Short mmCIF file of the N, C-alpha and C atoms (twelve columns), coordinates in Angstrom:
data_MODEL
# 
_entry.id   MODEL 
# 
loop_
_atom_site.group_PDB 
_atom_site.id 
_atom_site.type_symbol 
_atom_site.label_atom_id 
_atom_site.label_alt_id 
_atom_site.label_comp_id 
_atom_site.label_asym_id 
_atom_site.label_seq_id 
_atom_site.Cartn_x 
_atom_site.Cartn_y 
_atom_site.Cartn_z 
_atom_site.pdbx_PDB_model_num 
ATOM 1   N N  . MET A 1   -8.773  25.788  -35.574 1 
ATOM 2   C CA . MET A 1   -7.894  25.004  -34.736 1 
ATOM 3   C C  . MET A 1   -8.337  25.091  -33.275 1 
ATOM 4   N N  . LYS A 2   -8.728  26.335  -32.848 1 
ATOM 5   C CA . LYS A 2   -9.177  26.498  -31.473 1 
ATOM 6   C C  . LYS A 2   -10.411 25.641  -31.194 1 
ATOM 7   N N  . ARG A 3   -11.303 25.557  -32.182 1 
ATOM 8   C CA . ARG A 3   -12.513 24.749  -32.010 1 
ATOM 9   C C  . ARG A 3   -12.169 23.287  -31.769 1 
ATOM 10  N N  . ILE A 4   -11.213 22.794  -32.513 1 
ATOM 11  C CA . ILE A 4   -10.817 21.395  -32.354 1 
ATOM 12  C C  . ILE A 4   -10.243 21.165  -30.965 1 
ATOM 13  N N  . VAL A 5   -9.383  22.079  -30.511 1 
ATOM 14  C CA . VAL A 5   -8.789  21.959  -29.178 1 
ATOM 15  C C  . VAL A 5   -9.884  21.984  -28.117 1 
ATOM 16  N N  . TRP A 6   -10.837 22.917  -28.232 1 
ATOM 17  C CA . TRP A 6   -11.933 22.998  -27.262 1 
ATOM 18  C C  . TRP A 6   -12.809 21.747  -27.312 1 
ATOM 19  N N  . PHE A 7   -13.062 21.259  -28.513 1 
ATOM 20  C CA . PHE A 7   -13.858 20.054  -28.666 1 
ATOM 21  C C  . PHE A 7   -13.173 18.865  -27.991 1 
ATOM 22  N N  . LEU A 8   -11.868 18.707  -28.244 1 
ATOM 23  C CA . LEU A 8   -11.121 17.609  -27.636 1 
ATOM 24  C C  . LEU A 8   -11.070 17.744  -26.115 1 
ATOM 25  N N  . ALA A 9   -10.894 18.954  -25.633 1 
ATOM 26  C CA . ALA A 9   -10.877 19.173  -24.184 1 
ATOM 27  C C  . ALA A 9   -12.223 18.827  -23.561 1 
ATOM 28  N N  . ALA A 10  -13.305 19.243  -24.220 1 
ATOM 29  C CA . ALA A 10  -14.643 18.927  -23.716 1 
ATOM 30  C C  . ALA A 10  -14.896 17.425  -23.743 1 
ATOM 31  N N  . ALA A 11  -14.467 16.760  -24.809 1 
ATOM 32  C CA . ALA A 11  -14.645 15.311  -24.918 1 
ATOM 33  C C  . ALA A 11  -13.864 14.583  -23.827 1 
ATOM 34  N N  . MET A 12  -12.652 15.035  -23.564 1 
ATOM 35  C CA . MET A 12  -11.851 14.419  -22.511 1 
ATOM 36  C C  . MET A 12  -12.488 14.632  -21.152 1 
ATOM 37  N N  . LEU A 13  -13.010 15.813  -20.906 1 
ATOM 38  C CA . LEU A 13  -13.665 16.103  -19.641 1 
ATOM 39  C C  . LEU A 13  -14.895 15.225  -19.447 1 
ATOM 40  N N  . LEU A 14  -15.676 15.070  -20.494 1 
ATOM 41  C CA . LEU A 14  -16.838 14.175  -20.420 1 
ATOM 42  C C  . LEU A 14  -16.402 12.742  -20.153 1 
ATOM 43  N N  . GLY A 15  -15.326 12.322  -20.774 1 
ATOM 44  C CA . GLY A 15  -14.796 10.980  -20.549 1 
ATOM 45  C C  . GLY A 15  -14.379 10.772  -19.105 1 
ATOM 46  N N  . VAL A 16  -13.725 11.773  -18.531 1 
ATOM 47  C CA . VAL A 16  -13.318 11.687  -17.118 1 
ATOM 48  C C  . VAL A 16  -14.542 11.564  -16.223 1 
ATOM 49  N N  . PHE A 17  -15.573 12.357  -16.484 1 
ATOM 50  C CA . PHE A 17  -16.790 12.267  -15.682 1 
ATOM 51  C C  . PHE A 17  -17.463 10.913  -15.847 1 
ATOM 52  N N  . ALA A 18  -17.470 10.380  -17.050 1 
ATOM 53  C CA . ALA A 18  -18.085 9.077   -17.299 1 
ATOM 54  C C  . ALA A 18  -17.332 7.986   -16.557 1 
ATOM 55  N N  . ILE A 19  -15.996 8.037   -16.586 1 
ATOM 56  C CA . ILE A 19  -15.201 7.045   -15.868 1 
ATOM 57  C C  . ILE A 19  -15.407 7.186   -14.366 1 
ATOM 58  N N  . ALA A 20  -15.402 8.412   -13.863 1 
ATOM 59  C CA . ALA A 20  -15.616 8.631   -12.434 1 
ATOM 60  C C  . ALA A 20  -16.982 8.125   -12.015 1 
ATOM 61  N N  . ASP A 21  -17.995 8.350   -12.857 1 
ATOM 62  C CA . ASP A 21  -19.344 7.869   -12.551 1 
ATOM 63  C C  . ASP A 21  -19.365 6.356   -12.514 1 
ATOM 64  N N  . ARG A 22  -18.686 5.707   -13.454 1 
ATOM 65  C CA . ARG A 22  -18.656 4.242   -13.503 1 
ATOM 66  C C  . ARG A 22  -17.927 3.682   -12.286 1 
ATOM 67  N N  . VAL A 23  -16.802 4.280   -11.915 1 
ATOM 68  C CA . VAL A 23  -16.072 3.823   -10.735 1 
ATOM 69  C C  . VAL A 23  -16.953 3.966   -9.501  1 
ATOM 70  N N  . GLU A 24  -17.655 5.058   -9.391  1 
ATOM 71  C CA . GLU A 24  -18.556 5.252   -8.252  1 
ATOM 72  C C  . GLU A 24  -19.679 4.226   -8.287  1 
ATOM 73  N N  . ALA A 25  -20.196 3.922   -9.466  1 
ATOM 74  C CA . ALA A 25  -21.267 2.937   -9.589  1 
ATOM 75  C C  . ALA A 25  -20.791 1.566   -9.131  1 
ATOM 76  N N  . GLN A 26  -19.525 1.273   -9.365  1 
ATOM 77  C CA . GLN A 26  -19.002 -0.025  -8.970  1 
ATOM 78  C C  . GLN A 26  -18.900 -0.159  -7.459  1 
ATOM 79  N N  . LYS A 27  -19.025 0.922   -6.748  1 
ATOM 80  C CA . LYS A 27  -18.992 0.884   -5.295  1 
ATOM 81  C C  . LYS A 27  -20.400 0.872   -4.707  1 
ATOM 82  N N  . THR A 28  -21.398 0.718   -5.557  1 
ATOM 83  C CA . THR A 28  -22.787 0.822   -5.146  1 
ATOM 84  C C  . THR A 28  -23.130 -0.151  -4.035  1 
ATOM 85  N N  . LYS A 29  -23.733 0.383   -3.003  1 
ATOM 86  C CA . LYS A 29  -24.271 -0.450  -1.945  1 
ATOM 87  C C  . LYS A 29  -25.664 -0.874  -2.338  1 
ATOM 88  N N  . GLY A 30  -26.088 -1.965  -1.766  1 
ATOM 89  C CA . GLY A 30  -27.469 -2.349  -1.944  1 
ATOM 90  C C  . GLY A 30  -28.366 -1.341  -1.250  1 
ATOM 91  N N  . LYS A 31  -29.626 -1.365  -1.584  1 
ATOM 92  C CA . LYS A 31  -30.558 -0.427  -0.968  1 
ATOM 93  C C  . LYS A 31  -30.812 -0.751  0.500   1 
ATOM 94  N N  . THR A 32  -30.770 -2.033  0.839   1 
ATOM 95  C CA . THR A 32  -31.079 -2.421  2.215   1 
ATOM 96  C C  . THR A 32  -29.981 -3.228  2.876   1 
ATOM 97  N N  . ARG A 33  -28.961 -3.624  2.111   1 
ATOM 98  C CA . ARG A 33  -27.889 -4.448  2.674   1 
ATOM 99  C C  . ARG A 33  -26.565 -3.710  2.625   1 
ATOM 100 N N  . ALA A 34  -25.667 -4.097  3.486   1 
ATOM 101 C CA . ALA A 34  -24.415 -3.358  3.671   1 
ATOM 102 C C  . ALA A 34  -23.351 -3.612  2.617   1 
ATOM 103 N N  . ALA A 35  -23.295 -4.794  2.027   1 
ATOM 104 C CA . ALA A 35  -22.198 -5.131  1.110   1 
ATOM 105 C C  . ALA A 35  -22.286 -4.317  -0.181  1 
ATOM 106 N N  . SER A 36  -21.192 -3.654  -0.505  1 
ATOM 107 C CA . SER A 36  -21.128 -2.911  -1.758  1 
ATOM 108 C C  . SER A 36  -20.707 -3.857  -2.880  1 
ATOM 109 N N  . THR A 37  -20.881 -3.430  -4.100  1 
ATOM 110 C CA . THR A 37  -20.453 -4.213  -5.252  1 
ATOM 111 C C  . THR A 37  -18.965 -4.497  -5.148  1 
ATOM 112 N N  . LYS A 38  -18.201 -3.489  -4.751  1 
ATOM 113 C CA . LYS A 38  -16.752 -3.630  -4.606  1 
ATOM 114 C C  . LYS A 38  -16.414 -4.730  -3.599  1 
ATOM 115 N N  . HIS A 39  -17.138 -4.773  -2.488  1 
ATOM 116 C CA . HIS A 39  -16.882 -5.796  -1.471  1 
ATOM 117 C C  . HIS A 39  -17.249 -7.183  -1.972  1 
ATOM 118 N N  . LEU A 40  -18.363 -7.285  -2.678  1 
ATOM 119 C CA . LEU A 40  -18.756 -8.581  -3.239  1 
ATOM 120 C C  . LEU A 40  -17.731 -9.069  -4.258  1 
ATOM 121 N N  . MET A 41  -17.232 -8.152  -5.070  1 
ATOM 122 C CA . MET A 41  -16.259 -8.533  -6.089  1 
ATOM 123 C C  . MET A 41  -14.978 -9.075  -5.450  1 
ATOM 124 N N  . LYS A 42  -14.500 -8.420  -4.418  1 
ATOM 125 C CA . LYS A 42  -13.250 -8.852  -3.800  1 
ATOM 126 C C  . LYS A 42  -13.454 -10.032 -2.848  1 
ATOM 127 N N  . GLY A 43  -14.419 -9.923  -1.979  1 
ATOM 128 C CA . GLY A 43  -14.576 -10.911 -0.914  1 
ATOM 129 C C  . GLY A 43  -15.255 -12.195 -1.320  1 
ATOM 130 N N  . LEU A 44  -16.185 -12.108 -2.247  1 
ATOM 131 C CA . LEU A 44  -16.938 -13.299 -2.626  1 
ATOM 132 C C  . LEU A 44  -16.507 -13.826 -3.994  1 
ATOM 133 N N  . ILE A 45  -16.511 -12.974 -4.977  1 
ATOM 134 C CA . ILE A 45  -16.226 -13.428 -6.334  1 
ATOM 135 C C  . ILE A 45  -14.731 -13.699 -6.518  1 
ATOM 136 N N  . GLY A 46  -13.901 -12.732 -6.155  1 
ATOM 137 C CA . GLY A 46  -12.462 -12.919 -6.324  1 
ATOM 138 C C  . GLY A 46  -11.940 -14.121 -5.553  1 
ATOM 139 N N  . ALA A 47  -12.368 -14.240 -4.310  1 
ATOM 140 C CA . ALA A 47  -11.898 -15.342 -3.468  1 
ATOM 141 C C  . ALA A 47  -12.327 -16.696 -4.022  1 
ATOM 142 N N  . ASN A 48  -13.585 -16.815 -4.421  1 
ATOM 143 C CA . ASN A 48  -14.085 -18.094 -4.913  1 
ATOM 144 C C  . ASN A 48  -13.601 -18.403 -6.322  1 
ATOM 145 N N  . CYS A 49  -13.408 -17.386 -7.135  1 
ATOM 146 C CA . CYS A 49  -12.885 -17.605 -8.481  1 
ATOM 147 C C  . CYS A 49  -11.449 -18.131 -8.399  1 
ATOM 148 N N  . GLY A 50  -10.645 -17.514 -7.554  1 
ATOM 149 C CA . GLY A 50  -9.274  -17.976 -7.358  1 
ATOM 150 C C  . GLY A 50  -9.217  -19.389 -6.797  1 
ATOM 151 N N  . ALA A 51  -10.090 -19.676 -5.833  1 
ATOM 152 C CA . ALA A 51  -10.122 -21.016 -5.243  1 
ATOM 153 C C  . ALA A 51  -10.582 -22.056 -6.261  1 
ATOM 154 N N  . LEU A 52  -11.565 -21.703 -7.081  1 
ATOM 155 C CA . LEU A 52  -12.050 -22.639 -8.092  1 
ATOM 156 C C  . LEU A 52  -10.962 -22.932 -9.129  1 
ATOM 157 N N  . LYS A 53  -10.240 -21.908 -9.533  1 
ATOM 158 C CA . LYS A 53  -9.132  -22.127 -10.479 1 
ATOM 159 C C  . LYS A 53  -8.114  -23.082 -9.877  1 
ATOM 160 N N  . LYS A 54  -7.763  -22.858 -8.624  1 
ATOM 161 C CA . LYS A 54  -6.804  -23.724 -7.936  1 
ATOM 162 C C  . LYS A 54  -7.346  -25.158 -7.861  1 
ATOM 163 N N  . ASP A 55  -8.627  -25.286 -7.534  1 
ATOM 164 C CA . ASP A 55  -9.257  -26.616 -7.455  1 
ATOM 165 C C  . ASP A 55  -9.202  -27.336 -8.799  1 
ATOM 166 N N  . LEU A 56  -9.511  -26.614 -9.878  1 
ATOM 167 C CA . LEU A 56  -9.539  -27.235 -11.203 1 
ATOM 168 C C  . LEU A 56  -8.146  -27.530 -11.746 1 
ATOM 169 N N  . ASP A 57  -7.137  -26.828 -11.248 1 
ATOM 170 C CA . ASP A 57  -5.760  -27.051 -11.676 1 
ATOM 171 C C  . ASP A 57  -5.061  -28.139 -10.854 1 
ATOM 172 N N  . ALA A 58  -5.716  -28.596 -9.792  1 
ATOM 173 C CA . ALA A 58  -5.094  -29.590 -8.910  1 
ATOM 174 C C  . ALA A 58  -4.901  -30.917 -9.640  1 
ATOM 175 N N  . GLU A 59  -3.903  -31.658 -9.195  1 
ATOM 176 C CA . GLU A 59  -3.642  -32.962 -9.795  1 
ATOM 177 C C  . GLU A 59  -4.812  -33.915 -9.538  1 
ATOM 178 N N  . LYS A 60  -5.322  -33.897 -8.316  1 
ATOM 179 C CA . LYS A 60  -6.491  -34.726 -7.967  1 
ATOM 180 C C  . LYS A 60  -7.633  -33.762 -7.656  1 
ATOM 181 N N  . LEU A 61  -8.702  -33.853 -8.425  1 
ATOM 182 C CA . LEU A 61  -9.821  -32.930 -8.263  1 
ATOM 183 C C  . LEU A 61  -10.661 -33.306 -7.049  1 
ATOM 184 N N  . ASP A 62  -10.974 -32.299 -6.247  1 
ATOM 185 C CA . ASP A 62  -11.866 -32.456 -5.096  1 
ATOM 186 C C  . ASP A 62  -13.212 -31.875 -5.504  1 
ATOM 187 N N  . TRP A 63  -14.123 -32.735 -5.919  1 
ATOM 188 C CA . TRP A 63  -15.405 -32.279 -6.453  1 
ATOM 189 C C  . TRP A 63  -16.231 -31.538 -5.423  1 
ATOM 190 N N  . ASN A 64  -16.060 -31.846 -4.135  1 
ATOM 191 C CA . ASN A 64  -16.789 -31.099 -3.097  1 
ATOM 192 C C  . ASN A 64  -16.345 -29.639 -3.064  1 
ATOM 193 N N  . GLU A 65  -15.039 -29.417 -3.163  1 
ATOM 194 C CA . GLU A 65  -14.517 -28.045 -3.173  1 
ATOM 195 C C  . GLU A 65  -14.908 -27.322 -4.460  1 
ATOM 196 N N  . ILE A 66  -14.840 -28.016 -5.583  1 
ATOM 197 C CA . ILE A 66  -15.227 -27.412 -6.859  1 
ATOM 198 C C  . ILE A 66  -16.690 -26.996 -6.806  1 
ATOM 199 N N  . THR A 67  -17.531 -27.864 -6.276  1 
ATOM 200 C CA . THR A 67  -18.958 -27.560 -6.155  1 
ATOM 201 C C  . THR A 67  -19.196 -26.379 -5.218  1 
ATOM 202 N N  . LEU A 68  -18.483 -26.353 -4.110  1 
ATOM 203 C CA . LEU A 68  -18.614 -25.245 -3.153  1 
ATOM 204 C C  . LEU A 68  -18.312 -23.909 -3.816  1 
ATOM 205 N N  . HIS A 69  -17.171 -23.812 -4.478  1 
ATOM 206 C CA . HIS A 69  -16.756 -22.526 -5.051  1 
ATOM 207 C C  . HIS A 69  -17.616 -22.133 -6.249  1 
ATOM 208 N N  . ALA A 70  -18.027 -23.103 -7.047  1 
ATOM 209 C CA . ALA A 70  -18.916 -22.798 -8.174  1 
ATOM 210 C C  . ALA A 70  -20.281 -22.328 -7.666  1 
ATOM 211 N N  . ALA A 71  -20.773 -22.945 -6.603  1 
ATOM 212 C CA . ALA A 71  -22.064 -22.539 -6.033  1 
ATOM 213 C C  . ALA A 71  -21.993 -21.120 -5.462  1 
ATOM 214 N N  . MET A 72  -20.878 -20.778 -4.820  1 
ATOM 215 C CA . MET A 72  -20.718 -19.426 -4.280  1 
ATOM 216 C C  . MET A 72  -20.652 -18.395 -5.401  1 
ATOM 217 N N  . LEU A 73  -19.988 -18.745 -6.499  1 
ATOM 218 C CA . LEU A 73  -19.946 -17.833 -7.645  1 
ATOM 219 C C  . LEU A 73  -21.332 -17.669 -8.261  1 
ATOM 220 N N  . ASN A 74  -22.093 -18.746 -8.308  1 
ATOM 221 C CA . ASN A 74  -23.448 -18.659 -8.837  1 
ATOM 222 C C  . ASN A 74  -24.297 -17.726 -7.979  1 
ATOM 223 N N  . GLU A 75  -24.220 -17.886 -6.682  1 
ATOM 224 C CA . GLU A 75  -24.959 -17.001 -5.779  1 
ATOM 225 C C  . GLU A 75  -24.508 -15.554 -5.920  1 
ATOM 226 N N  . ALA A 76  -23.213 -15.369 -6.086  1 
ATOM 227 C CA . ALA A 76  -22.686 -14.012 -6.258  1 
ATOM 228 C C  . ALA A 76  -23.261 -13.351 -7.502  1 
ATOM 229 N N  . GLY A 77  -23.425 -14.118 -8.565  1 
ATOM 230 C CA . GLY A 77  -24.038 -13.577 -9.776  1 
ATOM 231 C C  . GLY A 77  -25.435 -13.052 -9.511  1 
ATOM 232 N N  . HIS A 78  -26.158 -13.730 -8.649  1 
ATOM 233 C CA . HIS A 78  -27.506 -13.270 -8.280  1 
ATOM 234 C C  . HIS A 78  -27.431 -12.062 -7.341  1 
ATOM 235 N N  . LEU A 79  -26.496 -12.089 -6.404  1 
ATOM 236 C CA . LEU A 79  -26.352 -10.964 -5.469  1 
ATOM 237 C C  . LEU A 79  -26.003 -9.657  -6.170  1 
ATOM 238 N N  . LEU A 80  -25.185 -9.755  -7.212  1 
ATOM 239 C CA . LEU A 80  -24.811 -8.546  -7.950  1 
ATOM 240 C C  . LEU A 80  -26.016 -7.896  -8.630  1 
ATOM 241 N N  . MET A 81  -27.024 -8.671  -8.926  1 
ATOM 242 C CA . MET A 81  -28.224 -8.158  -9.591  1 
ATOM 243 C C  . MET A 81  -29.285 -7.709  -8.585  1 
ATOM 244 N N  . ASP A 82  -29.092 -8.052  -7.330  1 
ATOM 245 C CA . ASP A 82  -30.104 -7.857  -6.299  1 
ATOM 246 C C  . ASP A 82  -29.913 -6.547  -5.539  1 
ATOM 247 N N  . ASP A 83  -30.977 -6.021  -5.044  1 
ATOM 248 C CA . ASP A 83  -30.960 -4.913  -4.084  1 
ATOM 249 C C  . ASP A 83  -30.370 -3.620  -4.654  1 
ATOM 250 N N  . GLY A 84  -30.464 -3.434  -5.960  1 
ATOM 251 C CA . GLY A 84  -29.998 -2.198  -6.572  1 
ATOM 252 C C  . GLY A 84  -28.493 -2.080  -6.712  1 
ATOM 253 N N  . ARG A 85  -27.769 -3.191  -6.602  1 
ATOM 254 C CA . ARG A 85  -26.308 -3.132  -6.673  1 
ATOM 255 C C  . ARG A 85  -25.767 -3.032  -8.093  1 
ATOM 256 N N  . CYS A 86  -26.493 -3.555  -9.060  1 
ATOM 257 C CA . CYS A 86  -25.987 -3.637  -10.432 1 
ATOM 258 C C  . CYS A 86  -26.004 -2.250  -11.067 1 
ATOM 259 N N  . PRO A 87  -24.832 -1.683  -11.362 1 
ATOM 260 C CA . PRO A 87  -24.783 -0.295  -11.815 1 
ATOM 261 C C  . PRO A 87  -25.185 -0.052  -13.270 1 
ATOM 262 N N  . ASP A 88  -25.055 -1.075  -14.154 1 
ATOM 263 C CA . ASP A 88  -25.384 -0.816  -15.557 1 
ATOM 264 C C  . ASP A 88  -25.554 -2.124  -16.329 1 
ATOM 265 N N  . GLY A 89  -25.839 -1.994  -17.609 1 
ATOM 266 C CA . GLY A 89  -26.094 -3.144  -18.462 1 
ATOM 267 C C  . GLY A 89  -24.901 -4.062  -18.641 1 
ATOM 268 N N  . GLU A 90  -23.707 -3.498  -18.674 1 
ATOM 269 C CA . GLU A 90  -22.508 -4.330  -18.808 1 
ATOM 270 C C  . GLU A 90  -22.324 -5.219  -17.585 1 
ATOM 271 N N  . TRP A 91  -22.558 -4.636  -16.413 1 
ATOM 272 C CA . TRP A 91  -22.462 -5.423  -15.181 1 
ATOM 273 C C  . TRP A 91  -23.552 -6.491  -15.167 1 
ATOM 274 N N  . ALA A 92  -24.738 -6.156  -15.620 1 
ATOM 275 C CA . ALA A 92  -25.830 -7.130  -15.660 1 
ATOM 276 C C  . ALA A 92  -25.463 -8.287  -16.577 1 
ATOM 277 N N  . LYS A 93  -24.901 -7.990  -17.737 1 
ATOM 278 C CA . LYS A 93  -24.482 -9.023  -18.689 1 
ATOM 279 C C  . LYS A 93  -23.426 -9.927  -18.048 1 
ATOM 280 N N  . ALA A 94  -22.457 -9.337  -17.379 1 
ATOM 281 C CA . ALA A 94  -21.399 -10.116 -16.728 1 
ATOM 282 C C  . ALA A 94  -21.957 -10.950 -15.580 1 
ATOM 283 N N  . ALA A 95  -22.890 -10.387 -14.815 1 
ATOM 284 C CA . ALA A 95  -23.491 -11.127 -13.701 1 
ATOM 285 C C  . ALA A 95  -24.291 -12.322 -14.213 1 
ATOM 286 N N  . LYS A 96  -24.998 -12.144 -15.307 1 
ATOM 287 C CA . LYS A 96  -25.762 -13.254 -15.894 1 
ATOM 288 C C  . LYS A 96  -24.826 -14.325 -16.451 1 
ATOM 289 N N  . ALA A 97  -23.707 -13.907 -17.034 1 
ATOM 290 C CA . ALA A 97  -22.709 -14.873 -17.505 1 
ATOM 291 C C  . ALA A 97  -22.117 -15.642 -16.326 1 
ATOM 292 N N  . LEU A 98  -21.874 -14.947 -15.224 1 
ATOM 293 C CA . LEU A 98  -21.368 -15.593 -14.015 1 
ATOM 294 C C  . LEU A 98  -22.360 -16.653 -13.535 1 
ATOM 295 N N  . GLN A 99  -23.635 -16.321 -13.548 1 
ATOM 296 C CA . GLN A 99  -24.673 -17.280 -13.154 1 
ATOM 297 C C  . GLN A 99  -24.668 -18.497 -14.084 1 
ATOM 298 N N  . ALA A 100 -24.688 -18.253 -15.382 1 
ATOM 299 C CA . ALA A 100 -24.795 -19.345 -16.360 1 
ATOM 300 C C  . ALA A 100 -23.559 -20.239 -16.360 1 
ATOM 301 N N  . GLN A 101 -22.388 -19.643 -16.363 1 
ATOM 302 C CA . GLN A 101 -21.176 -20.449 -16.469 1 
ATOM 303 C C  . GLN A 101 -20.848 -21.169 -15.162 1 
ATOM 304 N N  . SER A 102 -21.175 -20.569 -14.022 1 
ATOM 305 C CA . SER A 102 -20.968 -21.287 -12.761 1 
ATOM 306 C C  . SER A 102 -21.948 -22.456 -12.668 1 
ATOM 307 N N  . ALA A 103 -23.160 -22.293 -13.209 1 
ATOM 308 C CA . ALA A 103 -24.118 -23.404 -13.260 1 
ATOM 309 C C  . ALA A 103 -23.578 -24.516 -14.158 1 
ATOM 310 N N  . ALA A 104 -22.889 -24.152 -15.231 1 
ATOM 311 C CA . ALA A 104 -22.283 -25.159 -16.113 1 
ATOM 312 C C  . ALA A 104 -21.159 -25.906 -15.395 1 
ATOM 313 N N  . VAL A 105 -20.380 -25.197 -14.573 1 
ATOM 314 C CA . VAL A 105 -19.348 -25.866 -13.773 1 
ATOM 315 C C  . VAL A 105 -20.012 -26.846 -12.811 1 
ATOM 316 N N  . LEU A 106 -21.104 -26.416 -12.179 1 
ATOM 317 C CA . LEU A 106 -21.822 -27.296 -11.251 1 
ATOM 318 C C  . LEU A 106 -22.364 -28.534 -11.957 1 
ATOM 319 N N  . ALA A 107 -22.920 -28.354 -13.131 1 
ATOM 320 C CA . ALA A 107 -23.452 -29.494 -13.893 1 
ATOM 321 C C  . ALA A 107 -22.324 -30.469 -14.241 1 
ATOM 322 N N  . ALA A 108 -21.172 -29.952 -14.626 1 
ATOM 323 C CA . ALA A 108 -20.027 -30.811 -14.940 1 
ATOM 324 C C  . ALA A 108 -19.531 -31.519 -13.684 1 
ATOM 325 N N  . ALA A 109 -19.541 -30.821 -12.565 1 
ATOM 326 C CA . ALA A 109 -19.087 -31.418 -11.306 1 
ATOM 327 C C  . ALA A 109 -19.985 -32.576 -10.884 1 
ATOM 328 N N  . GLU A 110 -21.273 -32.462 -11.145 1 
ATOM 329 C CA . GLU A 110 -22.189 -33.557 -10.809 1 
ATOM 330 C C  . GLU A 110 -21.830 -34.830 -11.566 1 
ATOM 331 N N  . LYS A 111 -21.217 -34.682 -12.737 1 
ATOM 332 C CA . LYS A 111 -20.837 -35.826 -13.580 1 
ATOM 333 C C  . LYS A 111 -19.360 -36.182 -13.433 1 
ATOM 334 N N  . ASP A 112 -18.645 -35.485 -12.543 1 
ATOM 335 C CA . ASP A 112 -17.197 -35.653 -12.405 1 
ATOM 336 C C  . ASP A 112 -16.496 -35.477 -13.751 1 
ATOM 337 N N  . ASP A 113 -16.941 -34.495 -14.531 1 
ATOM 338 C CA . ASP A 113 -16.425 -34.243 -15.873 1 
ATOM 339 C C  . ASP A 113 -15.454 -33.067 -15.828 1 
ATOM 340 N N  . ALA A 114 -14.178 -33.398 -15.661 1 
ATOM 341 C CA . ALA A 114 -13.150 -32.369 -15.505 1 
ATOM 342 C C  . ALA A 114 -13.031 -31.480 -16.733 1 
ATOM 343 N N  . ALA A 115 -13.064 -32.065 -17.915 1 
ATOM 344 C CA . ALA A 115 -12.897 -31.273 -19.143 1 
ATOM 345 C C  . ALA A 115 -14.014 -30.250 -19.289 1 
ATOM 346 N N  . SER A 116 -15.250 -30.648 -19.038 1 
ATOM 347 C CA . SER A 116 -16.380 -29.714 -19.145 1 
ATOM 348 C C  . SER A 116 -16.331 -28.654 -18.055 1 
ATOM 349 N N  . ALA A 117 -15.926 -29.035 -16.854 1 
ATOM 350 C CA . ALA A 117 -15.824 -28.071 -15.753 1 
ATOM 351 C C  . ALA A 117 -14.774 -27.011 -16.070 1 
ATOM 352 N N  . LYS A 118 -13.643 -27.457 -16.603 1 
ATOM 353 C CA . LYS A 118 -12.576 -26.517 -16.952 1 
ATOM 354 C C  . LYS A 118 -12.993 -25.614 -18.109 1 
ATOM 355 N N  . ALA A 119 -13.696 -26.163 -19.071 1 
ATOM 356 C CA . ALA A 119 -14.176 -25.358 -20.205 1 
ATOM 357 C C  . ALA A 119 -15.191 -24.314 -19.729 1 
ATOM 358 N N  . ALA A 120 -16.093 -24.715 -18.841 1 
ATOM 359 C CA . ALA A 120 -17.088 -23.774 -18.307 1 
ATOM 360 C C  . ALA A 120 -16.411 -22.684 -17.481 1 
ATOM 361 N N  . PHE A 121 -15.389 -23.053 -16.728 1 
ATOM 362 C CA . PHE A 121 -14.657 -22.057 -15.948 1 
ATOM 363 C C  . PHE A 121 -13.939 -21.069 -16.867 1 
ATOM 364 N N  . ALA A 122 -13.368 -21.566 -17.949 1 
ATOM 365 C CA . ALA A 122 -12.709 -20.675 -18.917 1 
ATOM 366 C C  . ALA A 122 -13.725 -19.690 -19.495 1 
ATOM 367 N N  . GLU A 123 -14.927 -20.139 -19.813 1 
ATOM 368 C CA . GLU A 123 -15.978 -19.250 -20.295 1 
ATOM 369 C C  . GLU A 123 -16.419 -18.274 -19.215 1 
ATOM 370 N N  . LEU A 124 -16.488 -18.750 -17.990 1 
ATOM 371 C CA . LEU A 124 -16.864 -17.884 -16.857 1 
ATOM 372 C C  . LEU A 124 -15.901 -16.705 -16.764 1 
ATOM 373 N N  . THR A 125 -14.616 -16.991 -16.810 1 
ATOM 374 C CA . THR A 125 -13.645 -15.904 -16.677 1 
ATOM 375 C C  . THR A 125 -13.619 -15.014 -17.916 1 
ATOM 376 N N  . ALA A 126 -13.865 -15.604 -19.076 1 
ATOM 377 C CA . ALA A 126 -13.872 -14.801 -20.313 1 
ATOM 378 C C  . ALA A 126 -15.085 -13.891 -20.386 1 
ATOM 379 N N  . GLN A 127 -16.243 -14.340 -19.946 1 
ATOM 380 C CA . GLN A 127 -17.475 -13.589 -20.107 1 
ATOM 381 C C  . GLN A 127 -17.813 -12.675 -18.941 1 
ATOM 382 N N  . SER A 128 -17.335 -12.999 -17.747 1 
ATOM 383 C CA . SER A 128 -17.796 -12.219 -16.591 1 
ATOM 384 C C  . SER A 128 -16.727 -11.360 -15.953 1 
ATOM 385 N N  . CYS A 129 -15.497 -11.477 -16.390 1 
ATOM 386 C CA . CYS A 129 -14.431 -10.681 -15.760 1 
ATOM 387 C C  . CYS A 129 -14.108 -9.444  -16.574 1 
# 
């Protein structure tokens, strides 16, 4: 019984260290640039994702605004992979999904295709968030 308790305690301790390491990784600064992953997520991705959702939910779609926010999200997907900011494979997968799905929103916007833009945005949030 003592072995099981010690094993569970050790496993929990390792889990805490793994979570702490991941949280710290999410704050990773670039090697040469000041913006941390945390700052990019809040200031660039969060802001533009929220704005794009609002744009796509509007009664009258403003394709210029949709294109602006989708383009910023696409760039953010590249920034997350650049300069040593990407902390692990899961983040890399999400950043690549952000790139691909924001490009799909842009392609739909070029055609003024609301249904495709909304579908691509739904995939963007499902795959990259």
